[in-house]
mmCIF file of C-alpha atoms in Angstrom:
data_model
loop_
_atom_site.group_PDB
_atom_site.id
_atom_site.type_symbol
_atom_site.label_atom_id
_atom_site.label_comp_id
_atom_site.label_asym_id
_atom_site.label_seq_id
_atom_site.Cartn_x
_atom_site.Cartn_y
_atom_site.Cartn_z
ATOM 1 C CA MET A 844 8.912 -3.920 6.938
ATOM 2 C CA LEU A 845 6.686 -4.519 3.759
ATOM 3 C CA TYR A 846 6.618 -8.352 4.655
ATOM 4 C CA SER A 847 8.220 -10.641 7.084
ATOM 5 C CA PRO A 848 10.883 -13.003 5.217
ATOM 6 C CA GLU A 849 10.741 -16.538 6.476
ATOM 7 C CA LEU A 850 14.123 -17.221 8.214
ATOM 8 C CA ASN A 851 14.266 -21.012 7.288
ATOM 9 C CA PRO A 852 12.958 -20.908 3.739
ATOM 10 C CA ALA A 853 12.153 -24.254 1.768
ATOM 11 C CA PRO A 854 15.032 -25.320 -0.632
ATOM 12 C CA ASP A 855 15.182 -23.460 -3.832
ATOM 13 C CA LYS A 856 12.220 -21.096 -2.724
ATOM 14 C CA PHE A 857 11.663 -17.264 -2.251
ATOM 15 C CA GLN A 858 9.484 -17.446 0.903
ATOM 16 C CA ILE A 859 7.783 -14.887 3.254
ATOM 17 C CA SER A 860 6.299 -15.829 6.607
ATOM 18 C CA THR A 861 2.983 -16.639 7.109
ATOM 19 C CA ARG A 862 2.970 -15.294 10.601
ATOM 20 C CA GLN A 863 2.516 -11.619 9.960
ATOM 21 C CA THR A 864 0.526 -10.177 13.089
ATOM 22 C CA GLN A 865 0.340 -9.565 16.312
ATOM 23 C CA SER A 866 -3.229 -10.212 17.359
ATOM 24 C CA SER A 867 -5.140 -7.932 19.503
ATOM 25 C CA ARG A 868 -7.547 -10.852 20.056
ATOM 26 C CA THR A 869 -6.680 -12.633 23.662
ATOM 27 C CA SER A 870 -9.800 -14.478 23.713
ATOM 28 C CA GLY A 871 -11.486 -17.208 21.584
ATOM 29 C CA THR A 872 -10.719 -20.523 20.001
ATOM 30 C CA PRO A 873 -7.335 -20.944 18.155
ATOM 31 C CA GLU A 874 -9.537 -21.553 15.123
ATOM 32 C CA ARG A 875 -11.176 -18.328 15.604
ATOM 33 C CA ARG A 876 -7.794 -16.476 16.259
ATOM 34 C CA ARG A 877 -6.253 -18.230 12.937
ATOM 35 C CA LEU A 878 -9.439 -16.703 11.111
ATOM 36 C CA ILE A 879 -8.792 -13.276 12.084
ATOM 37 C CA THR A 880 -5.080 -13.257 11.257
ATOM 38 C CA ARG A 881 -5.677 -14.657 7.718
ATOM 39 C CA SER A 882 -4.562 -12.255 5.159
ATOM 40 C CA LYS A 883 -6.049 -11.648 1.589
ATOM 41 C CA THR A 884 -2.932 -9.414 0.670
ATOM 42 C CA TYR A 885 -0.998 -12.247 -0.111
ATOM 43 C CA LYS A 886 -1.833 -14.731 -2.657
ATOM 44 C CA SER A 887 1.256 -16.661 -2.100
ATOM 45 C CA TYR A 888 3.636 -17.145 0.346
ATOM 46 C CA LYS A 889 6.381 -18.952 -1.709
ATOM 47 C CA GLU A 890 7.985 -18.720 -4.992
ATOM 48 C CA THR A 891 10.644 -20.675 -7.140
ATOM 49 C CA LEU A 892 14.135 -19.411 -7.857
ATOM 50 C CA ASP A 893 13.237 -19.600 -11.482
ATOM 51 C CA TYR A 894 12.420 -15.800 -11.036
ATOM 52 C CA ARG A 895 15.719 -14.721 -9.301
ATOM 53 C CA ASP A 896 16.650 -12.421 -12.289
ATOM 54 C CA GLU A 897 13.280 -10.478 -12.258
ATOM 55 C CA ASP A 898 13.021 -6.938 -11.156
ATOM 56 C CA VAL A 899 12.459 -6.826 -7.581
ATOM 57 C CA ALA A 900 8.995 -5.150 -8.053
ATOM 58 C CA LEU A 901 7.697 -7.890 -10.448
ATOM 59 C CA LEU A 902 8.862 -10.577 -8.134
ATOM 60 C CA LEU A 903 7.133 -8.958 -4.983
ATOM 61 C CA ARG A 904 3.859 -8.799 -7.165
ATOM 62 C CA ARG A 905 3.797 -12.585 -7.511
ATOM 63 C CA PHE A 906 3.350 -12.769 -3.699
ATOM 64 C CA GLY A 907 0.354 -10.381 -4.003
ATOM 65 C CA THR A 908 -0.156 -6.539 -3.134
ATOM 66 C CA ILE A 909 2.972 -6.348 -1.270
ATOM 67 C CA ILE A 910 3.213 -2.734 -2.801
ATOM 68 C CA PRO A 911 -0.098 -1.127 -3.483
ATOM 69 C CA PRO A 912 -0.912 0.242 -6.836
ATOM 70 C CA CYS A 913 -1.211 4.116 -7.056
ATOM 71 C CA GLN A 914 -4.451 5.158 -8.300
ATOM 72 C CA ARG A 915 -3.493 8.841 -9.417
ATOM 73 C CA SER A 916 -1.502 9.886 -12.591
ATOM 74 C CA ILE A 917 1.252 11.497 -10.544
ATOM 75 C CA PHE A 918 3.875 11.520 -13.423
ATOM 76 C CA GLY A 919 2.091 13.599 -15.891
ATOM 77 C CA GLY A 920 1.103 10.898 -18.402
ATOM 78 C CA GLN A 921 -2.229 8.954 -18.579
ATOM 79 C CA TYR A 922 -2.563 6.459 -15.977
ATOM 80 C CA THR A 923 -2.258 2.680 -17.281
ATOM 81 C CA PRO A 924 -2.962 0.025 -14.938
ATOM 82 C CA GLY A 925 -0.370 -2.785 -14.738
ATOM 83 C CA PRO A 926 -1.171 -6.569 -14.607
ATOM 84 C CA GLY A 927 -3.591 -7.103 -11.980
ATOM 85 C CA PHE A 928 -4.376 -3.506 -11.033
ATOM 86 C CA ALA A 929 -7.503 -1.941 -10.688
ATOM 87 C CA PRO A 930 -8.548 1.102 -12.596
ATOM 88 C CA LEU A 931 -8.900 4.650 -11.085
ATOM 89 C CA MET A 932 -11.388 4.645 -8.061
ATOM 90 C CA PRO A 933 -14.763 6.197 -8.438
ATOM 91 C CA ASP A 934 -15.302 9.724 -7.449
ATOM 92 C CA VAL A 935 -16.574 8.793 -3.881
ATOM 93 C CA SER A 936 -15.509 10.883 -0.907
ATOM 94 C CA ILE A 937 -13.590 9.200 2.381
ATOM 95 C CA GLU A 938 -15.622 10.574 5.303
ATOM 96 C CA VAL A 939 -14.069 11.119 8.686
ATOM 97 C CA SER A 940 -17.455 10.696 10.261
ATOM 98 C CA ARG A 941 -17.534 7.244 9.314
ATOM 99 C CA LEU A 942 -14.020 6.077 9.274
ATOM 100 C CA ASN A 943 -13.189 7.657 12.982
ATOM 101 C CA TYR A 944 -12.406 5.125 15.509
ATOM 102 C CA ARG A 945 -15.062 6.071 17.927
ATOM 103 C CA ASN A 946 -17.712 5.193 14.997
ATOM 104 C CA LEU A 947 -15.688 2.043 14.244
ATOM 105 C CA CYS A 948 -15.534 0.741 17.486
ATOM 106 C CA ARG A 949 -18.673 2.009 19.205
ATOM 107 C CA VAL A 950 -21.140 1.587 16.280
ATOM 108 C CA VAL A 951 -19.688 -0.962 13.969
ATOM 109 C CA ASP A 952 -18.171 -3.001 16.700
ATOM 110 C CA ILE A 953 -14.948 -3.172 14.482
ATOM 111 C CA ASN A 954 -11.719 -4.772 16.317
ATOM 112 C CA ILE A 955 -8.182 -3.619 15.684
ATOM 113 C CA GLU A 956 -5.484 -6.284 14.851
ATOM 114 C CA TRP A 957 -1.934 -4.686 15.157
ATOM 115 C CA VAL A 958 0.328 -6.092 12.164
ATOM 116 C CA ASP A 959 4.256 -6.164 11.851
ATOM 117 C CA CYS A 960 4.003 -5.753 7.994
ATOM 118 C CA LEU A 961 3.315 -2.446 6.347
ATOM 119 C CA SER A 962 1.804 -4.321 3.378
ATOM 120 C CA LEU A 963 -1.075 -5.239 5.681
ATOM 121 C CA HIS A 964 -1.996 -1.931 6.787
ATOM 122 C CA LEU A 965 -5.662 -1.120 6.586
ATOM 123 C CA GLU A 966 -6.676 -4.482 5.469
ATOM 124 C CA PHE A 967 -10.148 -5.055 6.555
ATOM 125 C CA VAL A 968 -11.487 -8.772 7.246
ATOM 126 C CA ARG A 969 -15.117 -8.739 6.922
ATOM 127 C CA SER A 970 -15.892 -11.982 8.354
ATOM 128 C CA GLY A 971 -14.248 -11.286 11.730
ATOM 129 C CA LYS A 972 -14.932 -7.464 11.417
ATOM 130 C CA VAL A 973 -11.377 -6.911 12.005
ATOM 131 C CA LEU A 974 -9.056 -4.046 10.989
ATOM 132 C CA LYS A 975 -5.519 -4.401 10.662
ATOM 133 C CA LEU A 976 -3.145 -1.575 11.380
ATOM 134 C CA PHE A 977 0.554 -1.242 11.171
ATOM 135 C CA ARG A 978 2.231 -0.962 14.850
ATOM 136 C CA PHE A 979 5.543 0.961 13.690
ATOM 137 C CA PRO A 980 4.555 4.442 12.547
ATOM 138 C CA SER A 981 7.911 5.568 13.692
ATOM 139 C CA ILE A 982 9.457 3.751 10.542
ATOM 140 C CA CYS A 983 7.207 5.579 8.326
ATOM 141 C CA LEU A 984 8.069 8.924 9.980
ATOM 142 C CA MET A 985 11.874 8.272 9.557
ATOM 143 C CA MET A 986 11.575 7.122 6.093
ATOM 144 C CA CYS A 987 9.390 9.986 5.163
ATOM 145 C CA CYS A 988 11.421 12.635 6.933
ATOM 146 C CA CYS A 989 14.739 11.244 5.313
ATOM 147 C CA GLN A 990 16.646 13.982 3.255
ATOM 148 C CA GLU A 991 17.728 11.320 0.907
ATOM 149 C CA ARG A 992 15.772 9.311 -1.649
ATOM 150 C CA SER A 993 13.789 6.476 0.172
ATOM 151 C CA THR A 994 15.373 3.100 -0.239
ATOM 152 C CA PHE A 995 11.997 1.583 -1.681
ATOM 153 C CA ALA A 996 11.502 4.612 -4.261
ATOM 154 C CA SER A 997 13.148 2.287 -7.043
ATOM 155 C CA ILE A 998 10.714 -0.673 -6.305
ATOM 156 C CA PHE A 999 7.792 1.564 -6.075
ATOM 157 C CA ALA A 1000 8.380 3.031 -9.403
ATOM 158 C CA GLY A 1001 8.958 -0.155 -10.913
ATOM 159 C CA SER A 1002 5.571 -1.636 -9.525
ATOM 160 C CA MET A 1003 3.640 0.865 -11.526
ATOM 161 C CA SER A 1004 3.003 0.945 -15.251
ATOM 162 C CA TYR A 1005 2.556 4.652 -17.032
ATOM 163 C CA ASN A 1006 2.682 5.795 -20.271
ATOM 164 C CA ASN A 1007 5.335 8.301 -19.372
ATOM 165 C CA PRO A 1008 8.313 6.726 -16.987
ATOM 166 C CA PRO A 1009 8.651 8.328 -13.680
ATOM 167 C CA THR A 1010 10.928 11.227 -13.038
ATOM 168 C CA SER A 1011 14.011 10.575 -10.978
ATOM 169 C CA GLU A 1012 12.759 13.342 -8.648
ATOM 170 C CA HIS A 1013 9.552 11.423 -7.790
ATOM 171 C CA ASP A 1014 9.677 9.325 -4.665
ATOM 172 C CA GLY A 1015 6.466 7.137 -4.444
ATOM 173 C CA ALA A 1016 7.709 5.253 -1.623
ATOM 174 C CA ARG A 1017 7.790 8.467 0.542
ATOM 175 C CA GLU A 1018 4.376 9.388 -0.568
ATOM 176 C CA TYR A 1019 3.063 5.890 0.588
ATOM 177 C CA TYR A 1020 4.915 6.487 4.026
ATOM 178 C CA LYS A 1021 3.001 9.705 4.238
ATOM 179 C CA GLU A 1022 -0.273 8.416 3.579
ATOM 180 C CA VAL A 1023 0.251 5.723 6.354
ATOM 181 C CA LEU A 1024 0.773 8.571 8.795
ATOM 182 C CA LEU A 1025 -2.260 10.675 7.661
ATOM 183 C CA SER A 1026 -4.396 7.398 7.805
ATOM 184 C CA TYR A 1027 -3.837 7.482 11.780
ATOM 185 C CA ARG A 1028 -5.019 11.059 11.704
ATOM 186 C CA LEU A 1029 -7.895 10.125 9.710
ATOM 187 C CA ILE A 1030 -9.056 7.254 12.057
ATOM 188 C CA PHE A 1031 -7.877 8.393 15.537
ATOM 189 C CA GLY A 1032 -6.836 12.242 15.302
ATOM 190 C CA GLN A 1033 -9.774 14.040 13.942
ATOM 191 C CA GLY A 1034 -12.870 12.368 15.039
ATOM 192 C CA PRO A 1035 -14.014 13.662 18.352
ATOM 193 C CA GLY A 1036 -13.547 11.067 21.099
ATOM 194 C CA SER A 1037 -11.346 8.685 18.846
ATOM 195 C CA ALA A 1038 -8.106 9.469 20.535
ATOM 196 C CA GLU A 1039 -9.813 9.206 23.778
ATOM 197 C CA ASP A 1040 -11.357 5.677 23.016
ATOM 198 C CA PHE A 1041 -7.773 4.482 21.876
ATOM 199 C CA LYS A 1042 -6.586 4.989 25.480
ATOM 200 C CA ARG A 1043 -9.412 3.565 27.041
ATOM 201 C CA ARG A 1044 -8.972 0.356 25.031
ATOM 202 C CA ALA A 1045 -5.133 0.246 25.150
ATOM 203 C CA HIS A 1046 -5.073 -2.161 27.899
ATOM 204 C CA LEU A 1047 -6.695 -4.651 25.564
ATOM 205 C CA TRP A 1048 -3.855 -4.493 23.064
ATOM 206 C CA ALA A 1049 -1.204 -4.663 25.849
ATOM 207 C CA PRO A 1050 0.165 -8.066 24.903
ATOM 208 C CA ALA A 1051 0.184 -7.208 21.027
ATOM 209 C CA LEU A 1052 1.894 -3.918 21.632
ATOM 210 C CA ALA A 1053 4.206 -4.393 24.808
ATOM 211 C CA GLU A 1054 7.106 -5.991 22.589
ATOM 212 C CA LEU A 1055 8.981 -3.418 20.867
ATOM 213 C CA SER A 1056 6.390 -0.909 21.622
ATOM 214 C CA ASP A 1057 6.445 2.207 19.427
ATOM 215 C CA PRO A 1058 6.110 5.822 21.421
ATOM 216 C CA ILE A 1059 4.980 7.383 17.954
ATOM 217 C CA LEU A 1060 2.081 4.958 18.111
ATOM 218 C CA ALA A 1061 0.485 6.248 21.247
ATOM 219 C CA ILE A 1062 0.973 9.920 20.217
ATOM 220 C CA ILE A 1063 -0.809 9.651 16.606
ATOM 221 C CA CYS A 1064 -3.626 7.514 18.183
ATOM 222 C CA GLY A 1065 -4.039 8.614 21.374
ATOM 223 C CA GLU A 1066 -3.954 12.517 20.951
ATOM 224 C CA ASN A 1067 -5.810 14.821 18.706
ATOM 225 C CA TRP A 1068 -3.898 15.985 15.705
ATOM 226 C CA GLU A 1069 -3.643 19.659 16.854
ATOM 227 C CA SER A 1070 -2.377 18.482 20.155
ATOM 228 C CA GLU A 1071 1.324 19.700 21.506
ATOM 229 C CA LYS A 1072 2.758 16.232 20.650
ATOM 230 C CA ALA A 1073 0.866 15.204 17.386
ATOM 231 C CA TYR A 1074 0.790 18.281 15.705
ATOM 232 C CA PRO A 1075 4.574 18.505 15.247
ATOM 233 C CA ILE A 1076 4.742 15.120 13.809
ATOM 234 C CA TYR A 1077 2.228 16.094 10.768
ATOM 235 C CA ASP A 1078 3.944 19.314 10.521
ATOM 236 C CA GLU A 1079 7.207 17.545 9.713
ATOM 237 C CA ILE A 1080 5.820 15.597 6.873
ATOM 238 C CA GLN A 1081 4.099 18.479 5.578
ATOM 239 C CA ALA A 1082 0.756 17.218 5.862
ATOM 240 C CA GLU A 1083 -2.170 18.867 4.172
ATOM 241 C CA ASP A 1084 -5.009 20.476 5.899
ATOM 242 C CA THR A 1085 -7.719 18.298 7.406
ATOM 243 C CA ALA A 1086 -10.892 17.964 5.883
ATOM 244 C CA GLU A 1087 -14.356 16.245 6.733
ATOM 245 C CA ARG A 1088 -14.051 14.435 3.213
ATOM 246 C CA TYR A 1089 -11.104 13.434 1.239
ATOM 247 C CA SER A 1090 -10.716 12.310 -2.125
ATOM 248 C CA PRO A 1091 -9.559 8.521 -2.448
ATOM 249 C CA SER A 1092 -7.779 9.198 -5.772
ATOM 250 C CA GLU A 1093 -5.963 12.708 -4.758
ATOM 251 C CA ASP A 1094 -5.571 12.347 -1.105
ATOM 252 C CA PHE A 1095 -4.981 8.746 -0.717
ATOM 253 C CA PRO A 1096 -3.786 7.280 -3.954
ATOM 254 C CA TYR A 1097 -2.150 4.099 -2.452
ATOM 255 C CA LEU A 1098 -4.582 3.587 0.560
ATOM 256 C CA GLY A 1099 -7.835 5.087 -0.588
ATOM 257 C CA LYS A 1100 -9.087 1.857 -2.267
ATOM 258 C CA ARG A 1101 -8.752 0.019 1.315
ATOM 259 C CA LEU A 1102 -10.257 3.142 3.049
ATOM 260 C CA LEU A 1103 -13.282 2.917 0.607
ATOM 261 C CA LYS A 1104 -13.546 -0.857 1.567
ATOM 262 C CA ILE A 1105 -14.008 -0.216 5.104
ATOM 263 C CA GLN A 1106 -16.423 2.826 4.431
ATOM 264 C CA GLU A 1107 -18.685 0.411 2.447
ATOM 265 C CA TYR A 1108 -18.820 -1.968 5.116
ATOM 266 C CA VAL A 1109 -19.761 1.009 7.520
ATOM 267 C CA ASN A 1110 -22.304 2.305 5.392
ATOM 268 C CA ASP A 1111 -23.980 -1.150 5.160
ATOM 269 C CA HIS A 1112 -24.255 -1.539 8.811
ATOM 270 C CA ARG A 1113 -27.303 -1.124 10.876
ATOM 271 C CA PRO A 1114 -27.045 -0.338 14.462
ATOM 272 C CA ASN A 1115 -28.655 -3.411 16.166
ATOM 273 C CA ASN A 1116 -29.091 -2.415 19.782
ATOM 274 C CA LEU A 1117 -29.700 0.994 21.583
ATOM 275 C CA ARG A 1118 -25.981 1.674 22.469
ATOM 276 C CA GLN A 1119 -24.929 1.563 18.698
ATOM 277 C CA LEU A 1120 -27.880 3.779 17.659
ATOM 278 C CA TRP A 1121 -26.708 6.200 20.356
ATOM 279 C CA HIS A 1122 -23.191 6.616 19.197
ATOM 280 C CA ASP A 1123 -24.273 6.404 15.442
ATOM 281 C CA GLN A 1124 -23.904 10.473 14.856
ATOM 282 C CA ALA A 1125 -22.945 9.716 11.227
ATOM 283 C CA ASN A 1126 -26.524 8.986 10.420
ATOM 284 C CA LYS A 1127 -27.964 12.036 11.471
ATOM 285 C CA TRP A 1128 -31.490 11.402 10.807
ATOM 286 C CA ASN A 1129 -31.470 8.205 12.833
ATOM 287 C CA TRP A 1130 -29.706 10.025 15.710
ATOM 288 C CA TRP A 1131 -32.196 12.842 15.977
ATOM 289 C CA MET A 1132 -35.007 10.395 15.703
ATOM 290 C CA LEU A 1133 -33.668 8.479 18.765
ATOM 291 C CA TRP A 1134 -33.442 11.851 20.471
ATOM 292 C CA ALA A 1135 -37.015 12.693 19.540
ATOM 293 C CA PHE A 1136 -38.150 9.353 20.787
ATOM 294 C CA VAL A 1137 -36.296 9.786 24.240
ATOM 295 C CA ILE A 1138 -37.799 13.187 24.661
ATOM 296 C CA LEU A 1139 -41.070 12.511 23.682
ATOM 297 C CA GLY A 1140 -40.980 9.227 25.875
ATOM 298 C CA CYS A 1141 -39.839 11.560 28.824
ATOM 299 C CA LEU A 1142 -42.605 14.084 28.309
ATOM 300 C CA ALA A 1143 -45.320 11.409 28.027
ATOM 301 C CA LEU A 1144 -43.985 9.840 31.263
ATOM 302 C CA LEU A 1145 -43.759 13.223 33.043
ATOM 303 C CA PHE A 1146 -47.470 14.125 32.164
ATOM 304 C CA SER A 1147 -48.481 10.557 33.437
ATOM 305 C CA ILE A 1148 -46.758 11.194 36.371
ATOM 306 C CA ILE A 1149 -48.519 14.525 36.816
ATOM 307 C CA GLN A 1150 -51.929 12.989 36.109
ATOM 308 C CA THR A 1151 -51.644 10.406 38.505
ATOM 309 C CA VAL A 1152 -50.662 12.940 41.401
ATOM 310 C CA LEU A 1153 -53.538 15.124 40.390
ATOM 311 C CA GLN A 1154 -55.854 12.236 40.184
ATOM 312 C CA LEU A 1155 -54.561 11.034 43.952
ATOM 313 C CA LEU A 1156 -54.939 14.859 45.164
ATOM 314 C CA GLN A 1157 -58.484 15.138 43.849
ATOM 315 C CA LEU A 1158 -59.243 11.607 45.436
ATOM 316 C CA ILE A 1159 -58.058 12.983 48.835
ATOM 317 C CA PHE A 1160 -59.869 16.211 48.695
ATOM 318 C CA THR A 1161 -63.005 14.832 47.841
ATOM 319 C CA ALA A 1162 -63.226 11.831 49.825
ATOM 320 C CA PRO A 1163 -65.625 12.334 52.880
ATOM 321 C CA PRO A 1164 -64.011 12.789 56.186
ATOM 322 C CA PRO A 1165 -63.992 9.485 58.513
ATOM 323 C CA GLY A 1166 -66.888 9.049 60.592
ATOM 324 C CA ARG A 1167 -69.702 10.175 58.280
#
C-alpha cells in the first residue's frame, strides 16, 4: 500500500518496484508516458541487506519519503525535524478556490494520474502538469475506522524525531489515512462543480480504474461532501467542519506541504485562452473584468446595430419617391 515491492528482487537487495502507477494518460509517445509516471518521492529503488537490522522506519527513509514527515508538534514537545525533514511550513492557507478540481482541470489544465501507492498521493509533476492521486481510498477508510491501533502506527512514530517520545495512545498512521480522505473532500467534494467534472471525465480514466475498481472513489470524488452517499464517510472518520481555507500545519500536517506545492503552481499560472479565463473564478478581479468586457462589448454591438437600423430608416423616409 505505501509502496509496491519488487516481486523478483536482485540478489542481496531490498528492492521496490519502479512500476508504481496506473496512468490516466492513454495517448502520447512512450517517452512522454514514462516522463509522466516518473516519481520524485523515491530517491532509491534498492538498498543492500546491510540495513536489515535497522528500524523499519529508518530503512524506508533510505528509499525516500515513503512516510511523509508530520509538520506539527502533536506530542506535546517541541518539534525537531529528523534527518532530511523540512522545518515547519509557513503560515500560508490552503485555499479551496485554488485546489478544487474544477479550477485544476479547467483553468490550470492539470491531469490526474491514479496511483497504486499511498506514498505517491498528491505528488505533483510540474513538467507534465500531472497530479497523482491514490486510487484505493477504501483502504484508508478501513484503516482509519479500525478500532485497534493501526498496523503502521509504530512505523509512523519511528519515522519522526521529537524532543518528547510519542505516547502509546497516539496513532500517526490513522491521522495520515484521515488526511488522505480529507484531501479528496478538499479537491472534489467542496468546490462547486468539481464532483460533476469528475463524473464527466470518468471515461478518460476507465482503463486505469477498471482493474480492481474502488467504489468509495466514485463516491468521495463524484459526490458533494454533503450528499447522502459521501457525508456518512466523513462522519465516520469524525472529519472536522469544512472551510474555505485550511492551515497546512494544523489541518494537513502530513500532506500540507504537497498541497502548498500544487497551490503555488496554480497561483503562478495565468490563463492563456478565453476558456480558462472564463472559468478562473479564483481570481475575482480578472473574472469580473472579463464580464465587464463582455457586457460592454455586447452593449457597444447593440448600440451599433440600433444606429445602423436608424440610419437605414432615415434613408428610406428621406429618399425621394420614384419617378421624380
